[in-house]
Each structure stands twice: as C-alpha cells, then as structure tokens.
Tab-separated table of C-alpha atoms in Angstrom:
chain	number	residue	atom	x	y	z
A	1	UNK	CA	133.759	2.011	96.064
A	2	UNK	CA	133.121	-0.141	92.996
A	3	UNK	CA	132.733	1.677	89.674
A	4	UNK	CA	129.803	-0.503	88.559
A	5	UNK	CA	127.345	-1.704	91.170
A	6	UNK	CA	124.403	-4.042	90.837
A	7	UNK	CA	121.496	-4.593	93.199
A	8	UNK	CA	120.399	-7.017	94.421
A	9	UNK	CA	123.356	-9.423	94.373
A	10	UNK	CA	121.155	-12.442	94.893
A	11	UNK	CA	117.429	-12.852	94.409
A	12	UNK	CA	115.006	-15.747	94.589
A	13	UNK	CA	111.578	-15.108	93.145
A	14	UNK	CA	108.536	-17.057	92.051
A	15	UNK	CA	107.190	-17.688	88.577
A	16	UNK	CA	104.998	-14.835	87.380
A	17	UNK	CA	106.469	-12.156	89.641
A	18	UNK	CA	107.823	-8.896	88.288
A	19	UNK	CA	111.396	-8.190	89.242
A	20	UNK	CA	113.812	-5.333	88.610
A	21	UNK	CA	117.585	-5.508	88.611
A	22	UNK	CA	119.413	-2.229	88.997
A	23	UNK	CA	122.796	-1.033	87.772
A	24	UNK	CA	124.652	2.141	88.684
A	25	UNK	CA	128.026	3.371	87.478
A	26	UNK	CA	130.412	6.115	88.498
A	27	UNK	CA	132.722	5.803	85.484
A	28	UNK	CA	130.927	8.509	83.507
A	29	UNK	CA	130.424	6.214	80.522
A	30	UNK	CA	127.565	6.757	78.100
A	31	UNK	CA	127.261	3.125	76.999
A	32	UNK	CA	125.609	0.532	79.233
A	33	UNK	CA	124.743	-3.113	78.659
A	34	UNK	CA	122.827	-5.976	80.239
A	35	UNK	CA	123.984	-9.592	79.771
A	36	UNK	CA	122.954	-12.951	81.115
A	37	UNK	CA	125.397	-15.798	81.661
A	38	UNK	CA	124.374	-19.440	81.658
A	39	UNK	CA	126.594	-22.505	82.028
A	40	UNK	CA	127.562	-23.760	78.590
A	41	UNK	CA	126.023	-20.761	76.826
A	42	UNK	CA	128.394	-17.990	77.771
A	43	UNK	CA	127.517	-14.304	77.964
A	44	UNK	CA	124.569	-13.162	75.866
A	45	UNK	CA	123.485	-9.581	75.315
A	46	UNK	CA	119.954	-8.686	76.415
A	47	UNK	CA	119.787	-4.909	75.866
A	48	UNK	CA	122.197	-2.051	75.378
A	49	UNK	CA	122.048	1.727	75.503
A	50	UNK	CA	124.490	4.225	74.034
A	51	UNK	CA	122.940	7.230	75.770
A	52	UNK	CA	119.892	8.125	77.843
A	53	UNK	CA	117.604	8.335	74.804
A	54	UNK	CA	118.972	5.276	73.021
A	55	UNK	CA	117.796	1.725	73.821
A	56	UNK	CA	118.542	-1.295	71.633
A	57	UNK	CA	117.577	-4.938	71.771
A	58	UNK	CA	120.316	-7.496	71.978
A	59	UNK	CA	120.413	-11.177	71.132
A	60	UNK	CA	117.843	-12.341	73.714
A	61	UNK	CA	115.491	-9.478	74.649
A	62	UNK	CA	112.196	-11.416	74.749
A	63	UNK	CA	110.726	-11.402	78.254
A	64	UNK	CA	112.875	-8.463	79.359
A	65	UNK	CA	112.575	-4.679	79.329
A	66	UNK	CA	114.972	-1.909	80.340
A	67	UNK	CA	114.928	1.675	81.497
A	68	UNK	CA	117.775	4.175	81.280
A	69	UNK	CA	116.880	6.597	84.037
A	70	UNK	CA	120.068	8.651	83.801
A	71	UNK	CA	123.547	8.382	82.340
A	72	UNK	CA	124.590	6.468	85.429
A	73	UNK	CA	121.570	4.177	85.865
A	74	UNK	CA	120.279	1.321	83.732
A	75	UNK	CA	117.703	-1.119	85.074
A	76	UNK	CA	116.508	-4.470	83.725
A	77	UNK	CA	112.995	-5.753	84.370
A	78	UNK	CA	111.480	-9.190	84.059
A	79	UNK	CA	107.769	-8.499	83.646
A	80	UNK	CA	106.654	-12.014	84.499
A	81	UNK	CA	109.557	-14.174	85.595
A	82	UNK	CA	109.829	-17.772	84.368
A	83	UNK	CA	112.208	-20.535	85.522
A	84	UNK	CA	114.367	-20.441	82.374
A	85	UNK	CA	115.299	-16.868	83.286
A	86	UNK	CA	117.304	-18.306	86.170
A	87	UNK	CA	120.838	-17.093	85.419
A	88	UNK	CA	123.662	-14.782	86.390
A	89	UNK	CA	123.000	-11.243	85.147
A	90	UNK	CA	125.741	-8.705	84.488
A	91	UNK	CA	125.644	-5.004	83.786
A	92	UNK	CA	128.545	-3.404	81.932
A	93	UNK	CA	129.603	0.071	80.842
A	94	UNK	CA	132.006	1.319	78.191
A	95	UNK	CA	133.377	4.274	76.339
A	96	UNK	CA	134.004	2.156	73.261
A	97	UNK	CA	132.380	-1.174	72.476
A	98	UNK	CA	135.131	-3.622	73.229
A	99	UNK	CA	136.474	-2.131	76.422
A	100	UNK	CA	133.681	-2.973	78.817
A	101	UNK	CA	133.645	-2.779	82.600
A	102	UNK	CA	131.420	-5.275	84.326
A	103	UNK	CA	129.558	-5.177	87.600
A	104	UNK	CA	129.740	-8.022	90.136
A	105	UNK	CA	126.596	-9.726	88.851
A	106	UNK	CA	123.164	-10.622	90.187
A	107	UNK	CA	122.355	-14.273	90.741
A	108	UNK	CA	118.643	-14.694	89.976
A	109	UNK	CA	116.681	-17.849	90.713
A	110	UNK	CA	113.097	-18.210	89.529
A	111	UNK	CA	111.200	-21.053	91.210
B	1	UNK	CA	128.323	-22.457	62.235
B	2	UNK	CA	128.479	-20.392	65.414
B	3	UNK	CA	129.981	-16.912	65.101
B	4	UNK	CA	132.623	-17.515	67.767
B	5	UNK	CA	133.935	-20.926	68.794
B	6	UNK	CA	135.969	-21.494	71.953
B	7	UNK	CA	136.925	-24.781	73.570
B	8	UNK	CA	135.366	-24.824	77.065
B	9	UNK	CA	138.147	-26.892	78.617
B	10	UNK	CA	138.952	-27.344	81.404
B	11	UNK	CA	142.604	-26.877	80.593
B	12	UNK	CA	145.042	-27.885	83.344
B	13	UNK	CA	148.718	-26.968	83.139
B	14	UNK	CA	151.577	-26.938	85.670
B	15	UNK	CA	152.753	-23.685	87.182
B	16	UNK	CA	155.366	-21.973	85.042
B	17	UNK	CA	154.146	-23.446	81.745
B	18	UNK	CA	153.132	-21.420	78.714
B	19	UNK	CA	149.376	-21.441	78.191
B	20	UNK	CA	147.744	-21.092	74.793
B	21	UNK	CA	144.061	-20.219	74.544
B	22	UNK	CA	142.300	-19.944	71.200
B	23	UNK	CA	139.115	-18.890	69.434
B	24	UNK	CA	137.925	-19.185	65.879
B	25	UNK	CA	135.269	-17.076	64.244
B	26	UNK	CA	133.252	-16.993	61.071
B	27	UNK	CA	132.356	-13.314	60.566
B	28	UNK	CA	134.999	-11.626	58.426
B	29	UNK	CA	133.654	-8.206	59.480
B	30	UNK	CA	135.117	-8.592	62.975
B	31	UNK	CA	138.056	-6.252	63.433
B	32	UNK	CA	138.176	-5.638	67.197
B	33	UNK	CA	139.315	-8.559	69.341
B	34	UNK	CA	139.335	-8.824	73.109
B	35	UNK	CA	140.217	-11.250	75.863
B	36	UNK	CA	138.423	-11.084	79.192
B	37	UNK	CA	139.273	-12.973	82.390
B	38	UNK	CA	136.569	-14.047	84.812
B	39	UNK	CA	137.258	-15.349	88.291
B	40	UNK	CA	134.644	-17.489	89.997
B	41	UNK	CA	131.683	-15.434	91.266
B	42	UNK	CA	133.039	-12.232	89.688
B	43	UNK	CA	132.315	-10.163	86.613
B	44	UNK	CA	134.598	-10.423	83.565
B	45	UNK	CA	137.532	-8.009	83.378
B	46	UNK	CA	139.271	-6.875	80.221
B	47	UNK	CA	142.761	-8.316	79.709
B	48	UNK	CA	143.659	-7.454	76.141
B	49	UNK	CA	142.138	-5.279	73.414
B	50	UNK	CA	143.451	-5.428	69.855
B	51	UNK	CA	142.467	-3.995	66.515
B	52	UNK	CA	142.946	-5.872	63.241
B	53	UNK	CA	145.731	-8.414	62.798
B	54	UNK	CA	149.021	-8.773	64.611
B	55	UNK	CA	150.384	-9.232	68.108
B	56	UNK	CA	150.023	-7.248	71.300
B	57	UNK	CA	152.008	-7.883	74.447
B	58	UNK	CA	151.274	-6.816	78.020
B	59	UNK	CA	153.525	-8.298	80.669
B	60	UNK	CA	153.114	-12.072	80.665
B	61	UNK	CA	150.196	-11.900	78.230
B	62	UNK	CA	150.358	-11.849	74.430
B	63	UNK	CA	147.318	-11.576	72.170
B	64	UNK	CA	147.625	-12.693	68.578
B	65	UNK	CA	145.145	-12.147	65.754
B	66	UNK	CA	145.250	-13.872	62.370
B	67	UNK	CA	142.379	-12.455	60.349
B	68	UNK	CA	143.239	-14.513	57.266
B	69	UNK	CA	142.610	-17.708	59.277
B	70	UNK	CA	139.880	-16.153	61.476
B	71	UNK	CA	141.807	-17.282	64.529
B	72	UNK	CA	142.849	-15.483	67.693
B	73	UNK	CA	145.075	-16.619	70.540
B	74	UNK	CA	146.055	-15.575	74.030
B	75	UNK	CA	149.406	-16.749	75.391
B	76	UNK	CA	150.254	-16.641	79.084
B	77	UNK	CA	153.954	-17.021	79.954
B	78	UNK	CA	155.219	-18.216	83.317
B	79	UNK	CA	151.702	-19.168	84.367
B	80	UNK	CA	150.771	-18.706	88.023
B	81	UNK	CA	148.049	-20.284	90.181
B	82	UNK	CA	146.444	-16.825	90.278
B	83	UNK	CA	145.883	-17.151	86.502
B	84	UNK	CA	143.320	-19.895	87.182
B	85	UNK	CA	140.075	-18.470	85.828
B	86	UNK	CA	137.764	-18.608	82.844
B	87	UNK	CA	139.049	-16.766	79.781
B	88	UNK	CA	136.519	-15.323	77.343
B	89	UNK	CA	137.379	-14.199	73.856
B	90	UNK	CA	135.198	-11.439	72.407
B	91	UNK	CA	134.888	-9.736	69.036
B	92	UNK	CA	133.226	-6.771	67.411
B	93	UNK	CA	132.802	-5.461	63.902
B	94	UNK	CA	132.165	-1.788	64.636
B	95	UNK	CA	133.424	-1.480	68.219
B	96	UNK	CA	129.871	-1.236	69.488
B	97	UNK	CA	128.319	-4.442	70.805
B	98	UNK	CA	130.521	-7.487	71.120
B	99	UNK	CA	130.070	-11.228	70.722
B	100	UNK	CA	131.611	-13.419	73.396
B	101	UNK	CA	132.964	-16.936	73.140
B	102	UNK	CA	131.690	-19.352	75.761
B	103	UNK	CA	134.935	-19.253	77.712
B	104	UNK	CA	137.761	-21.674	78.513
B	105	UNK	CA	138.277	-22.748	82.125
B	106	UNK	CA	141.972	-22.724	83.003
B	107	UNK	CA	143.566	-24.405	86.028
B	108	UNK	CA	147.196	-23.744	86.895
B	109	UNK	CA	148.490	-26.545	89.088
B	110	UNK	CA	151.002	-25.509	91.805
C-alpha cells in the first residue's frame, strides 16, 4: 500500500461548491503539507502543519482551509470553489523539511 | 527577482549523454538544497538532499551547490530513457518549508 494516499484522485465540481480533499499517511511523520501545481507556475505551498495542534499558512492560502484530524490525516477544503482553483493538488509528509514524500495527487477541475 | 529560477526546458539529449540541470536563487539564507524528480501524472520524489556547499554523489546522479554564486546543479551520467521526467530544484533556509523551482522537462532520446 502507498505511504501517502489522497482521495479523490480526480474531481470535477461547479463554481461555488464546497469540496474537501483528503490525505492520509502511514509513514508516522509529524509534518504534513498541501501544495497546488499549475503549468508554468510550479509547486506552491498552500498550508502546512508540523503537528496536530500546529497549522500554518503557506504562499497561497486564500480561499482554502485545512484540518489536521490526527497525526496521519490532513484535509484541504475549498469553501466556495472558483475556476482558478482548477489545478493538481499534492499532499506531502516529512520528518525534516527538505525530505518530503508526496502523494499521487488530486486533479481538481472547477467549472 | 524570483527566489528560485529554473529553465523550464524542454531539454532533449541522446541516450548515454551527460545531463546538466541548473537553478539559481537569490536568498542567501538558503542552506538546504534538494532535487526532486516527477514523472507524468505522479507526485514528485526526492532524488538528492544536500546541506550547504559542495558535491554529493548517488549512483549516476551528482548534486553540486555553489553558495557563493547562488547556483545549484544536478548532473546525470549515462542518461537513460527512464530518466525522462520533470526535475524540480528546491531550497530551504531552516529545513522547514521549502521553495520549489518551476521544473525542467527532460527528454532522453533512445
């Protein structure tokens, strides 16, 4: 089984809908991250968490929220989806900052 | 000036050639340097992790950091078609959150 899993893998939703992306890990890492990847813009950090009680905004947190339900679970929510949130979303975990392990990604399309 | 600059490519080289991938950066506080490889429709995977200046070798891969020039490189020897992917450089000041380059697409031609 994969160490970092993301659900759903693909999602199409409409403008204004609330959507949640989920991430689970079995690596036992305390640190978890959410990124989005866009063509030409690379990977950008949305939120990160260094333990269950620690949540930090990243470079592009507007329009997003997160919840760290347990050491192994970190979910990303779009409260009211808009088309420019169409992107590939990745969850990652780490013991130290640079050595990150990524999930397979969620391809989100907002119409 | 962007914090991390990386040529997006694509870079096409024949099988067996030596590949050189590079990034420049502007933040002198960066001291942790990484290279990630990303295959199409997959998440990035860590290839090399280095601290401060110098070289690090792992099989066919060599990472080089020149902090005085704010320049990092990844060399791939004896390149294989399976090396075709996007390569992302990444950097961190305190080994917490990292800043990624935009990635270079590499094609190894059989």
